[in-house]
Amino acid sequence: MIAGVNRFLVPRFPAVNERARTVEAVAAGVSAAGASALARTARAGTGVAVDGLRVRFGAREVVHGVTVGFHAHRVTALIGPTGCGKTTVLRALNRLHDGRPGVHISGSVRIGDEEVYDPRADVRDLRRRIGMLFQRPNPFPLSIRENIALAARIHGLWSRQDAAERTEAILREVGLWEAVRDRLGQAPFLLSGGQQQLLCLARALAVEPDVLLLDEPTSSLDPGTTARIEELISALRDKMTIIIVTHNLQQARRVADEVCLLLDGEVVEQAPADRFFQAPADERSRAYVDGRVG
Amino acid sequence: MRTSLRGARDAIFWTLCAGALLLVVAPALAIIGSLLQQAWPVLTLHLLTTTTAVDGLQNALLGTLVLCVGILVLAGPIGIAAGVYLAEFGPPARSSWLRLGSETLAGIPSIVVGYVAYLVLDEELHWGYSLLAGILALSAIVLPYIVKTTEVALRQVPTTLREGAAALGLPRHTTLRRVLLPPAIPGIASGLVVALAISVGETAPLLYTVGFSDNNPTPYLFQHPLGYLTYVVFLNATLPTRQEHQVAAAAGVMIVLILIVLIAAGRLIARRAARHAARMAN
């Protein structure tokens, strides 16, 4: 399995490759327990590779052959003006376009060594591994407790016995525990928008994803919660691959390790964030960063 | 000058509105008023303790309620399931055929439904006058309403909830049961209320299918006719004595009372739905 990941990741992801090499070195002659621990490490280092992705809504193609790599343990910001296709690309990663009439997708999306658009792929398991936070909070019409535990229980990650304990741990992680500890049985709709979004993040984290997709997650939130979510993004990087769509360049500067600029459904430039903001290689990137387009 | 003209226009507009309201409310009040006036002498407990064999309505009231329960048990689940299919699972092409079928069914006059049910169920299948034939005929009439309201209620659930559930890898049946149905329940329930209101007021399909009986309802589904309130209104109005007319009016009063209870229930549910929608919006 490690070899498979390695073979796949070598050409595209130098950063992951380095990690995989350490894994391999340690793996030389280890016990079974060690091997499973390593498998976990390897899984935690899951990158996402998009190759020649095209998305068409009816006759209108909005994503024209996007090729981009999202490195493990890094935060990649997908930026670009409204309508450039960044959300469409993001939603293609966890097959959220599936079943919508008139949507045609071609190209390849790989998470780790698994092809997302393989017809034999287990879509539900893929989606468990690829968590998502939406533009506006969308808590379920269930109690706060059930919002968090529902998917984790259904995927068999939590048992009835440890659900309470793990719910508390997750809520503490996102910083919501103190606010909701006395009303876990209540509906989430009386929470503030920011608290609801944190609840949705907790819900996504409960199913232990390898990749986290964030679709302008703070666009409807107050500055305080925005700061809180950005802190969490930075902290979560150790555990997973993070891809954030944002049209807020300041936010991209604050949270991203890597930036990918999309214009009119095409990748203009992908580069480490420092370099992208200081010295963009492409003239169009320069124009966008300077605020001359978009 | 301009202002007074505008004032006059406003006044005319509001007068017309008030007139229209009166035109709607007045007939309703007139009908209820004259029913009560006519039924007044016989509106006693006696109505509830004796059957139409004497001069009460016990069997008819119970029969109407039994029919309502039958509709809830049979048409309810089938209609809700069909609505869920149309809203959540059906491929667009197949759904549009199903929808067309459902809407056509809604347009068929109830007496035609009753006659066909009589030919097929009572005659061809030898069920005779029977409760089940009546429930089936009424179901055919009210199903389209249940299907439609269920479909609409589910479609009104925000897409973001579906996407949120899909993104977590929840199975579709769990998404439906735990995420989509709870906010749709008030809408579905109001569809059931409408279905019941129609059932309570129908006469034609029942004349053909369940016949009429002066006895209280039996547990038998086949070969046993059943009493119901609308038949009493229909028949007693043609009978000679004053007292029979009064009982017809009393049956009318009971129908109206049941309708008021149903409408109140519907209002209550709708208000809950509105509150829920307001919560979901923020």
Coordinates of C-alpha atoms in Angstrom, one line a residue:
Chain A
M1 CA 0.0 0.0 0.0
I2 CA 2.8 2.4 0.9
A3 CA 4.6 1.5 -2.3
G4 CA 1.4 2.3 -4.2
V5 CA 1.0 5.7 -2.6
N6 CA 4.7 6.3 -3.2
R7 CA 4.6 5.4 -6.9
F8 CA 1.6 7.7 -7.3
L9 CA 2.9 10.6 -5.4
V10 CA 6.5 10.6 -6.5
P11 CA 6.2 12.5 -9.8
R12 CA 3.7 15.1 -8.5
F13 CA 4.4 15.8 -4.9
P14 CA 7.9 16.4 -3.8
A15 CA 6.7 17.4 -0.3
V16 CA 4.7 14.2 0.1
N17 CA 7.4 12.2 -1.4
E18 CA 9.8 13.3 1.2
R19 CA 7.4 12.2 3.9
A20 CA 6.7 8.9 2.1
R21 CA 10.5 8.2 2.0
T22 CA 10.8 8.6 5.8
V23 CA 7.8 6.3 6.1
E24 CA 9.5 3.8 3.9
A25 CA 12.8 4.0 5.7
V26 CA 11.1 3.4 9.0
A27 CA 9.0 0.6 7.5
A28 CA 12.0 -1.4 6.7
G29 CA 11.7 -4.3 9.1
V30 CA 8.9 -3.3 11.5
S31 CA 6.3 -5.3 13.5
A32 CA 2.7 -5.7 12.4
A33 CA 1.6 -3.1 14.9
G34 CA 4.2 -0.7 13.5
A35 CA 3.1 -1.4 10.0
S36 CA -0.5 -0.4 10.8
A37 CA 0.6 2.7 12.6
L38 CA 2.6 3.5 9.5
A39 CA -0.4 2.8 7.3
R40 CA -2.2 5.4 9.4
T41 CA 0.6 7.9 8.9
A42 CA 0.6 7.3 5.2
R43 CA -3.1 7.7 5.0
A44 CA -2.9 11.0 7.0
G45 CA -0.5 12.2 4.3
T46 CA -3.0 11.9 1.5
G47 CA -2.6 14.4 -1.3
V48 CA -5.1 15.2 -3.9
A49 CA -4.2 15.3 -7.6
V50 CA -6.4 16.8 -10.2
D51 CA -5.6 16.1 -13.8
G52 CA -7.3 17.6 -16.9
L53 CA -10.5 18.2 -15.1
R54 CA -13.3 19.5 -17.2
V55 CA -16.8 20.3 -15.9
R56 CA -19.6 21.1 -18.3
F57 CA -23.1 22.3 -17.3
G58 CA -25.2 21.4 -20.3
A59 CA -23.5 22.9 -23.3
R60 CA -21.5 25.4 -21.2
E61 CA -18.0 24.3 -20.1
V62 CA -17.0 26.2 -17.0
V63 CA -13.8 24.3 -16.0
H64 CA -11.4 23.8 -19.0
G65 CA -8.9 21.1 -18.2
V66 CA -7.6 22.0 -14.7
T67 CA -4.5 20.3 -13.5
V68 CA -3.5 21.0 -10.0
G69 CA -2.0 19.2 -7.0
F70 CA -3.0 19.7 -3.4
H71 CA -0.2 18.7 -1.1
A72 CA -0.7 16.8 2.1
H73 CA -0.4 18.8 5.3
R74 CA -0.6 22.0 3.5
V75 CA -3.3 24.6 3.1
T76 CA -3.9 25.4 -0.6
A77 CA -6.1 28.4 -1.4
L78 CA -8.0 28.3 -4.6
I79 CA -8.5 31.9 -5.5
G80 CA -10.0 33.8 -8.4
P81 CA -12.8 36.2 -9.2
T82 CA -16.5 35.3 -9.0
G83 CA -17.4 32.8 -11.7
C84 CA -13.9 31.6 -12.4
G85 CA -14.9 28.0 -11.5
K86 CA -13.1 27.6 -8.1
T87 CA -16.2 26.3 -6.3
T88 CA -17.0 24.0 -9.2
V89 CA -13.5 22.5 -9.0
L90 CA -13.9 22.1 -5.2
R91 CA -17.2 20.4 -5.6
A92 CA -15.8 18.0 -8.2
L93 CA -13.3 16.7 -5.6
N94 CA -15.9 15.0 -3.5
R95 CA -18.3 14.3 -6.4
L96 CA -20.9 16.7 -5.2
H97 CA -21.9 17.3 -8.8
D98 CA -23.1 13.7 -9.0
G99 CA -26.7 13.2 -9.9
R100 CA -27.3 16.8 -10.9
P101 CA -28.9 16.7 -14.4
G102 CA -26.8 18.1 -17.2
V103 CA -23.4 18.0 -15.4
H104 CA -20.6 16.3 -17.3
I105 CA -17.2 15.7 -15.7
S106 CA -14.1 14.4 -17.4
G107 CA -10.5 14.1 -16.3
S108 CA -9.0 12.6 -13.2
V109 CA -9.2 13.3 -9.5
R110 CA -7.1 11.2 -7.3
I111 CA -7.1 11.2 -3.5
G112 CA -4.0 9.3 -2.4
D113 CA -3.8 6.4 -4.8
E114 CA -7.6 6.2 -5.4
E115 CA -9.4 7.5 -8.4
V116 CA -12.4 9.5 -7.2
Y117 CA -14.2 9.0 -10.5
D118 CA -13.6 5.3 -10.8
P119 CA -17.1 3.8 -11.4
R120 CA -16.2 1.2 -8.8
A121 CA -15.3 3.8 -6.2
D122 CA -17.3 3.7 -2.9
V123 CA -18.6 7.3 -3.1
R124 CA -19.8 7.3 0.5
D125 CA -16.5 6.3 1.8
L126 CA -14.7 8.8 -0.5
R127 CA -17.0 11.5 0.9
R128 CA -16.2 10.5 4.4
R129 CA -12.6 10.9 3.7
I130 CA -13.1 14.3 2.1
G131 CA -14.8 16.6 4.6
M132 CA -16.5 19.8 3.5
L133 CA -17.5 23.1 5.0
F134 CA -19.9 25.2 3.1
Q135 CA -20.3 28.9 2.5
R136 CA -23.2 29.2 4.9
P137 CA -23.7 27.0 8.0
N138 CA -26.0 24.1 7.2
P139 CA -26.6 22.3 10.5
F140 CA -29.1 19.4 10.3
P141 CA -32.6 19.8 11.9
L142 CA -31.4 17.5 14.7
S143 CA -30.1 18.1 18.2
I144 CA -26.5 19.5 18.5
R145 CA -25.4 16.2 19.8
E146 CA -26.9 14.3 16.9
N147 CA -25.5 16.7 14.3
I148 CA -22.0 15.7 15.4
A149 CA -22.5 12.0 16.0
L150 CA -24.9 11.0 13.2
A151 CA -22.4 10.5 10.4
A152 CA -19.6 9.2 12.7
R153 CA -22.0 6.6 14.1
I154 CA -23.3 5.6 10.6
H155 CA -19.7 5.2 9.3
G156 CA -19.0 2.9 12.3
L157 CA -16.3 5.2 13.7
W158 CA -18.1 5.9 17.0
S159 CA -19.9 3.4 19.2
R160 CA -22.9 4.3 21.3
Q161 CA -20.6 4.1 24.4
D162 CA -17.9 6.5 23.3
A163 CA -20.2 8.9 21.4
A164 CA -20.7 11.3 24.3
E165 CA -17.0 11.5 25.1
R166 CA -15.9 12.0 21.5
T167 CA -18.6 14.6 20.9
E168 CA -17.2 16.6 23.8
A169 CA -13.6 16.2 22.5
I170 CA -14.6 17.4 19.0
L171 CA -16.6 20.3 20.4
R172 CA -13.6 21.3 22.6
E173 CA -11.3 21.1 19.6
V174 CA -13.4 23.7 17.6
G175 CA -13.9 25.8 20.8
L176 CA -17.7 25.3 21.0
W177 CA -17.9 23.1 24.1
E178 CA -18.4 25.8 26.7
A179 CA -21.2 27.5 24.6
V180 CA -23.2 24.3 24.0
R181 CA -22.4 21.9 26.8
D182 CA -25.7 22.6 28.5
R183 CA -27.8 22.4 25.4
L184 CA -26.5 19.4 23.5
G185 CA -30.1 18.1 23.2
Q186 CA -31.4 21.2 21.6
A187 CA -31.7 22.2 18.0
P188 CA -28.7 24.1 16.7
F189 CA -30.8 26.9 15.1
L190 CA -30.6 29.2 18.1
L191 CA -26.8 29.3 18.0
S192 CA -25.3 32.3 16.2
G193 CA -24.2 31.9 12.6
G194 CA -20.6 31.6 13.7
Q195 CA -21.3 29.0 16.2
Q196 CA -23.4 27.1 13.7
Q197 CA -20.4 27.1 11.3
L198 CA -18.1 25.8 14.0
L199 CA -20.7 23.1 14.7
C200 CA -20.6 22.2 11.0
L201 CA -16.8 22.0 11.1
A202 CA -17.0 19.8 14.2
R203 CA -19.5 17.6 12.3
A204 CA -17.1 17.3 9.4
L205 CA -14.1 16.5 11.6
A206 CA -16.1 13.8 13.5
V207 CA -15.8 11.4 10.5
E208 CA -12.0 11.8 10.5
P209 CA -11.4 13.1 7.0
D210 CA -8.0 13.0 5.2
V211 CA -8.9 16.0 3.2
L212 CA -10.9 19.1 4.2
L213 CA -12.7 21.2 1.6
L214 CA -13.6 24.7 2.6
D215 CA -15.9 26.7 0.3
E216 CA -15.6 30.3 1.4
P217 CA -16.2 29.1 4.9
T218 CA -16.1 32.6 6.6
S219 CA -17.9 34.7 4.0
S220 CA -21.0 35.0 6.1
L221 CA -19.3 35.2 9.5
D222 CA -18.2 37.9 12.0
P223 CA -14.5 38.7 12.3
G224 CA -14.1 36.9 15.6
T225 CA -15.4 33.6 14.3
T226 CA -13.4 34.1 11.1
A227 CA -10.3 34.4 13.1
R228 CA -11.2 31.3 15.1
I229 CA -11.8 29.3 11.9
E230 CA -8.5 30.5 10.4
E231 CA -6.7 29.4 13.6
L232 CA -8.4 26.0 13.3
I233 CA -7.4 25.7 9.7
S234 CA -3.8 26.3 10.6
A235 CA -3.9 23.7 13.4
L236 CA -5.7 21.1 11.3
R237 CA -3.0 21.2 8.7
D238 CA -1.0 18.7 10.8
K239 CA -3.8 16.1 10.4
M240 CA -5.1 16.6 6.9
T241 CA -4.9 18.2 3.4
I242 CA -6.8 21.4 3.3
I243 CA -8.2 23.2 0.3
I244 CA -9.9 26.5 0.8
V245 CA -11.8 28.4 -1.8
T246 CA -11.8 32.1 -1.0
H247 CA -12.1 35.4 -2.9
N248 CA -10.6 37.2 0.0
L249 CA -6.9 37.7 -0.8
Q250 CA -6.1 38.7 2.7
Q251 CA -7.5 35.5 4.0
A252 CA -5.4 33.5 1.4
R253 CA -2.3 35.4 2.6
R254 CA -3.1 34.6 6.2
V255 CA -3.9 30.9 6.0
A256 CA -2.5 29.4 2.8
D257 CA 0.8 27.7 2.3
E258 CA 0.1 27.3 -1.4
V259 CA -2.0 29.4 -3.8
C260 CA -3.7 28.4 -7.0
L261 CA -5.2 31.1 -9.1
L262 CA -8.1 30.2 -11.5
L263 CA -9.3 32.6 -14.2
D264 CA -12.2 31.6 -16.5
G265 CA -12.0 27.9 -15.6
E266 CA -8.2 27.6 -16.1
V267 CA -5.3 27.5 -13.8
V268 CA -3.1 30.5 -14.2
E269 CA -0.5 29.8 -11.6
Q270 CA 0.1 27.5 -8.7
A271 CA 2.9 28.5 -6.3
P272 CA 3.9 28.7 -2.7
A273 CA 2.0 31.5 -1.0
D274 CA 5.0 33.7 -0.2
R275 CA 6.3 33.6 -3.7
F276 CA 2.8 34.0 -5.3
F277 CA 2.1 37.2 -3.4
Q278 CA 5.6 38.7 -3.6
A279 CA 6.5 37.8 -7.1
P280 CA 3.8 36.2 -9.1
A281 CA 5.3 34.5 -12.2
D282 CA 2.3 35.2 -14.5
E283 CA 1.3 38.7 -15.6
R284 CA -2.4 37.8 -14.9
S285 CA -1.6 36.8 -11.4
R286 CA 0.2 40.1 -10.8
A287 CA -2.8 41.9 -12.1
Y288 CA -5.1 39.9 -9.9
V289 CA -3.0 40.4 -6.7
D290 CA -2.6 44.1 -7.4
G291 CA -6.4 44.3 -7.7
R292 CA -6.4 45.3 -11.4
V293 CA -8.7 42.4 -12.3
G294 CA -11.5 40.6 -10.5
Chain B
M1 CA -56.2 68.0 -5.8
R2 CA -53.9 65.1 -6.7
T3 CA -53.8 63.9 -3.1
S4 CA -57.6 63.9 -2.8
L5 CA -57.9 61.9 -6.0
R6 CA -55.4 59.4 -4.7
G7 CA -57.4 59.3 -1.5
A8 CA -60.6 58.6 -3.4
R9 CA -58.9 55.8 -5.4
D10 CA -57.6 54.2 -2.2
A11 CA -61.1 54.4 -0.7
I12 CA -62.7 52.7 -3.8
F13 CA -60.0 50.0 -3.8
W14 CA -60.5 49.2 -0.1
T15 CA -64.2 49.2 -0.5
L16 CA -63.9 46.7 -3.3
C17 CA -61.6 44.5 -1.2
A18 CA -64.0 44.6 1.7
G19 CA -66.8 43.7 -0.6
A20 CA -64.9 40.8 -2.0
L21 CA -64.1 39.6 1.5
L22 CA -67.8 39.8 2.4
L23 CA -68.7 37.8 -0.7
V24 CA -66.4 35.1 0.5
V25 CA -67.4 35.1 4.1
A26 CA -71.1 35.8 3.8
P27 CA -72.0 32.5 2.0
A28 CA -70.0 30.5 4.6
L29 CA -71.7 32.2 7.5
A30 CA -75.1 31.9 5.8
I31 CA -74.6 28.2 5.3
I32 CA -73.5 27.6 8.8
G33 CA -76.2 29.8 10.2
S34 CA -79.0 28.1 8.3
L35 CA -77.7 24.7 9.1
L36 CA -77.6 25.5 12.8
Q37 CA -81.0 27.1 12.7
Q38 CA -82.5 24.1 11.0
A39 CA -80.7 21.5 13.1
W40 CA -81.2 23.3 16.4
P41 CA -84.2 21.2 17.7
V42 CA -82.3 17.9 17.2
L43 CA -78.9 19.0 18.3
T44 CA -78.9 16.8 21.5
L45 CA -76.8 14.0 22.8
H46 CA -79.5 11.8 21.4
L47 CA -77.9 12.3 18.0
L48 CA -74.8 10.6 19.2
T49 CA -76.4 7.7 21.1
T50 CA -78.8 6.4 18.5
T51 CA -78.3 5.4 14.9
T52 CA -80.0 6.5 11.7
A53 CA -82.3 3.5 12.2
V54 CA -84.0 5.6 14.9
D55 CA -83.3 9.3 14.5
G56 CA -79.6 9.6 15.5
L57 CA -76.4 9.9 13.6
Q58 CA -74.1 7.6 15.6
N59 CA -73.5 5.1 12.8
A60 CA -72.9 7.8 10.2
L61 CA -70.5 9.8 12.4
L62 CA -68.5 6.6 13.2
G63 CA -68.6 5.5 9.6
T64 CA -67.1 8.8 8.5
L65 CA -64.4 8.6 11.1
V66 CA -63.6 5.0 10.1
L67 CA -63.3 6.1 6.5
C68 CA -60.9 8.9 7.6
V69 CA -58.7 6.3 9.5
G70 CA -58.8 4.1 6.4
I71 CA -57.5 7.0 4.2
L72 CA -54.8 7.8 6.7
V73 CA -53.7 4.2 6.8
L74 CA -53.9 3.5 3.0
A75 CA -53.6 6.7 1.0
G76 CA -51.2 8.4 3.6
P77 CA -48.2 6.0 3.3
I78 CA -48.7 5.5 -0.5
G79 CA -49.0 9.2 -1.2
I80 CA -46.1 10.2 1.0
A81 CA -43.9 7.5 -0.6
A82 CA -44.8 8.6 -4.1
G83 CA -44.1 12.2 -3.2
V84 CA -40.8 11.3 -1.7
Y85 CA -39.9 9.4 -4.9
L86 CA -40.8 12.3 -7.1
A87 CA -38.9 14.8 -4.9
E88 CA -35.8 12.8 -4.1
F89 CA -35.3 9.6 -6.2
G90 CA -37.1 9.7 -9.5
P91 CA -35.1 10.3 -12.6
P92 CA -36.6 13.5 -14.2
A93 CA -38.2 11.7 -17.2
R94 CA -39.9 9.1 -15.2
S95 CA -41.0 11.6 -12.6
S96 CA -42.7 13.8 -15.1
W97 CA -44.8 10.9 -16.3
L98 CA -45.7 10.0 -12.7
R99 CA -46.6 13.6 -12.1
L100 CA -48.7 13.7 -15.2
G101 CA -50.6 10.6 -14.0
S102 CA -51.1 12.0 -10.6
E103 CA -52.4 15.3 -11.9
T104 CA -54.8 13.5 -14.3
L105 CA -56.1 11.5 -11.4
A106 CA -56.8 14.7 -9.5
G107 CA -58.8 16.0 -12.5
I108 CA -61.2 13.0 -12.8
P109 CA -64.6 13.7 -11.3
S110 CA -65.2 11.8 -8.1
I111 CA -68.4 10.3 -9.4
V112 CA -66.5 8.7 -12.3
V113 CA -63.9 7.3 -9.8
G114 CA -66.8 6.0 -7.7
Y115 CA -68.5 4.4 -10.7
V116 CA -65.4 2.7 -12.0
A117 CA -64.6 1.5 -8.4
Y118 CA -68.1 0.1 -8.2
L119 CA -67.8 -1.8 -11.6
V120 CA -64.4 -3.2 -10.8
L121 CA -64.4 -3.8 -7.0
D122 CA -68.0 -4.3 -6.0
E123 CA -69.2 -6.1 -9.2
E124 CA -66.2 -7.7 -10.9
L125 CA -64.4 -8.7 -7.8
H126 CA -67.7 -9.4 -5.9
W127 CA -66.7 -7.3 -2.9
G128 CA -70.3 -6.0 -2.7
Y129 CA -70.9 -2.8 -0.9
S130 CA -67.7 -2.7 1.3
L131 CA -65.6 -0.5 3.4
L132 CA -62.4 -1.4 1.5
A133 CA -64.0 -0.4 -1.9
G134 CA -64.9 3.0 -0.4
I135 CA -61.5 3.5 1.0
L136 CA -59.9 2.6 -2.3
A137 CA -62.2 5.0 -4.3
L138 CA -61.6 7.9 -1.8
S139 CA -57.8 7.1 -1.9
A140 CA -57.8 7.5 -5.7
I141 CA -59.4 10.9 -5.2
V142 CA -57.1 12.3 -2.4
L143 CA -53.8 10.6 -3.4
P144 CA -52.8 13.4 -5.8
Y145 CA -53.1 16.0 -3.0
I146 CA -50.9 14.0 -0.7
V147 CA -48.3 13.3 -3.4
K148 CA -48.2 16.9 -4.4
T149 CA -47.9 18.4 -0.9
T150 CA -45.2 15.8 0.0
E151 CA -43.2 16.6 -3.1
V152 CA -43.5 20.4 -2.5
A153 CA -42.6 20.1 1.2
L154 CA -39.5 18.1 0.4
R155 CA -38.4 20.5 -2.4
Q156 CA -38.7 23.4 0.0
V157 CA -36.0 21.8 2.3
P158 CA -32.9 23.8 1.6
T159 CA -30.5 22.2 -0.9
T160 CA -27.6 23.0 1.5
L161 CA -28.9 20.3 3.8
R162 CA -28.9 17.7 1.1
E163 CA -25.3 18.7 0.1
G164 CA -24.2 18.7 3.7
A165 CA -25.5 15.2 4.2
A166 CA -24.0 14.0 0.9
A167 CA -20.6 15.6 1.8
L168 CA -20.6 13.5 5.0
G169 CA -21.2 10.3 3.0
L170 CA -24.5 9.7 4.6
P171 CA -26.7 7.0 2.8
R172 CA -29.7 8.4 1.0
H173 CA -32.2 6.8 3.3
T174 CA -30.6 8.2 6.3
T175 CA -30.5 11.6 4.7
L176 CA -34.1 11.4 3.9
R177 CA -35.2 10.0 7.3
R178 CA -33.0 12.2 9.6
V179 CA -32.3 15.3 7.6
L180 CA -34.9 16.0 5.0
L181 CA -38.2 14.6 6.4
P182 CA -38.2 16.4 9.8
P183 CA -38.5 19.9 8.3
A184 CA -40.9 18.6 5.7
I185 CA -43.3 17.0 8.1
P186 CA -45.5 20.1 8.7
G187 CA -46.1 20.4 4.9
I188 CA -46.8 16.7 4.6
A189 CA -49.2 16.8 7.5
S190 CA -51.1 19.7 5.9
G191 CA -51.5 17.6 2.8
L192 CA -53.0 14.8 4.9
V193 CA -55.4 17.3 6.5
V194 CA -56.6 18.4 3.0
A195 CA -57.0 14.7 2.0
L196 CA -59.1 14.1 5.1
A197 CA -61.3 17.2 4.6
I198 CA -62.0 16.0 1.0
S199 CA -62.8 12.5 2.3
V200 CA -65.2 13.8 4.9
G201 CA -67.1 15.8 2.3
E202 CA -67.3 13.3 -0.6
T203 CA -70.6 11.6 -1.3
A204 CA -70.6 10.4 -4.9
P205 CA -67.9 7.7 -4.8
L206 CA -69.2 6.3 -1.6
L207 CA -72.8 5.9 -2.9
Y208 CA -71.4 3.5 -5.4
T209 CA -68.9 1.7 -3.3
V210 CA -69.9 1.4 0.3
G211 CA -73.7 1.8 -0.1
F212 CA -75.2 2.8 3.2
S213 CA -76.1 1.1 6.5
D214 CA -78.2 2.0 9.5
N215 CA -76.0 -0.1 11.7
N216 CA -72.7 0.9 13.3
P217 CA -69.5 0.1 11.4
T218 CA -68.3 -3.5 11.5
P219 CA -64.8 -4.7 11.4
Y220 CA -65.4 -6.4 8.0
L221 CA -63.7 -5.0 4.9
F222 CA -65.9 -6.8 2.4
Q223 CA -69.7 -7.3 1.8
H224 CA -70.7 -4.9 4.6
P225 CA -72.1 -1.5 3.7
L226 CA -71.3 1.4 6.0
G227 CA -73.1 4.6 7.1
Y228 CA -71.5 8.0 6.6
L229 CA -72.6 11.6 7.2
T230 CA -72.9 13.0 3.7
Y231 CA -75.4 10.2 2.7
V232 CA -77.7 11.4 5.5
V233 CA -77.6 14.9 4.1
F234 CA -78.2 13.6 0.6
L235 CA -81.1 11.2 1.5
N236 CA -82.9 12.9 4.4
A237 CA -83.3 16.1 2.4
T238 CA -85.5 14.2 0.0
L239 CA -87.6 12.6 2.8
P240 CA -91.0 14.1 3.8
T241 CA -91.0 14.9 7.5
R242 CA -89.6 18.0 9.2
Q243 CA -87.6 15.9 11.7
E244 CA -85.8 14.1 8.9
H245 CA -84.8 17.5 7.4
Q246 CA -83.5 18.5 10.8
V247 CA -81.4 15.4 11.1
A248 CA -80.0 16.1 7.6
A249 CA -79.0 19.6 8.8
A250 CA -77.5 18.1 11.9
A251 CA -75.4 15.8 9.8
G252 CA -74.3 18.9 7.9
V253 CA -73.4 20.6 11.2
M254 CA -71.2 17.6 12.1
I255 CA -69.4 17.7 8.8
V256 CA -68.7 21.4 9.2
L257 CA -67.5 20.7 12.8
I258 CA -65.1 18.1 11.5
L259 CA -63.9 20.4 8.8
I260 CA -63.3 23.2 11.3
V261 CA -61.3 20.8 13.5
L262 CA -59.2 19.8 10.4
I263 CA -58.7 23.4 9.3
A264 CA -57.6 24.4 12.8
A265 CA -55.2 21.4 12.8
G266 CA -53.9 22.5 9.4
R267 CA -53.4 26.1 10.6
L268 CA -51.5 24.9 13.7
I269 CA -49.2 22.8 11.6
A270 CA -48.7 25.6 9.1
R271 CA -47.7 28.0 11.8
R272 CA -45.2 25.5 13.1
A273 CA -43.8 25.1 9.6
A274 CA -43.4 28.9 9.3
R275 CA -41.6 29.0 12.6
H276 CA -39.4 26.2 11.5
A277 CA -38.7 27.9 8.1
A278 CA -37.7 31.1 10.0
R279 CA -35.2 29.1 12.0
M280 CA -33.7 27.4 9.0
A281 CA -33.3 30.7 7.2
N282 CA -30.8 32.3 9.6

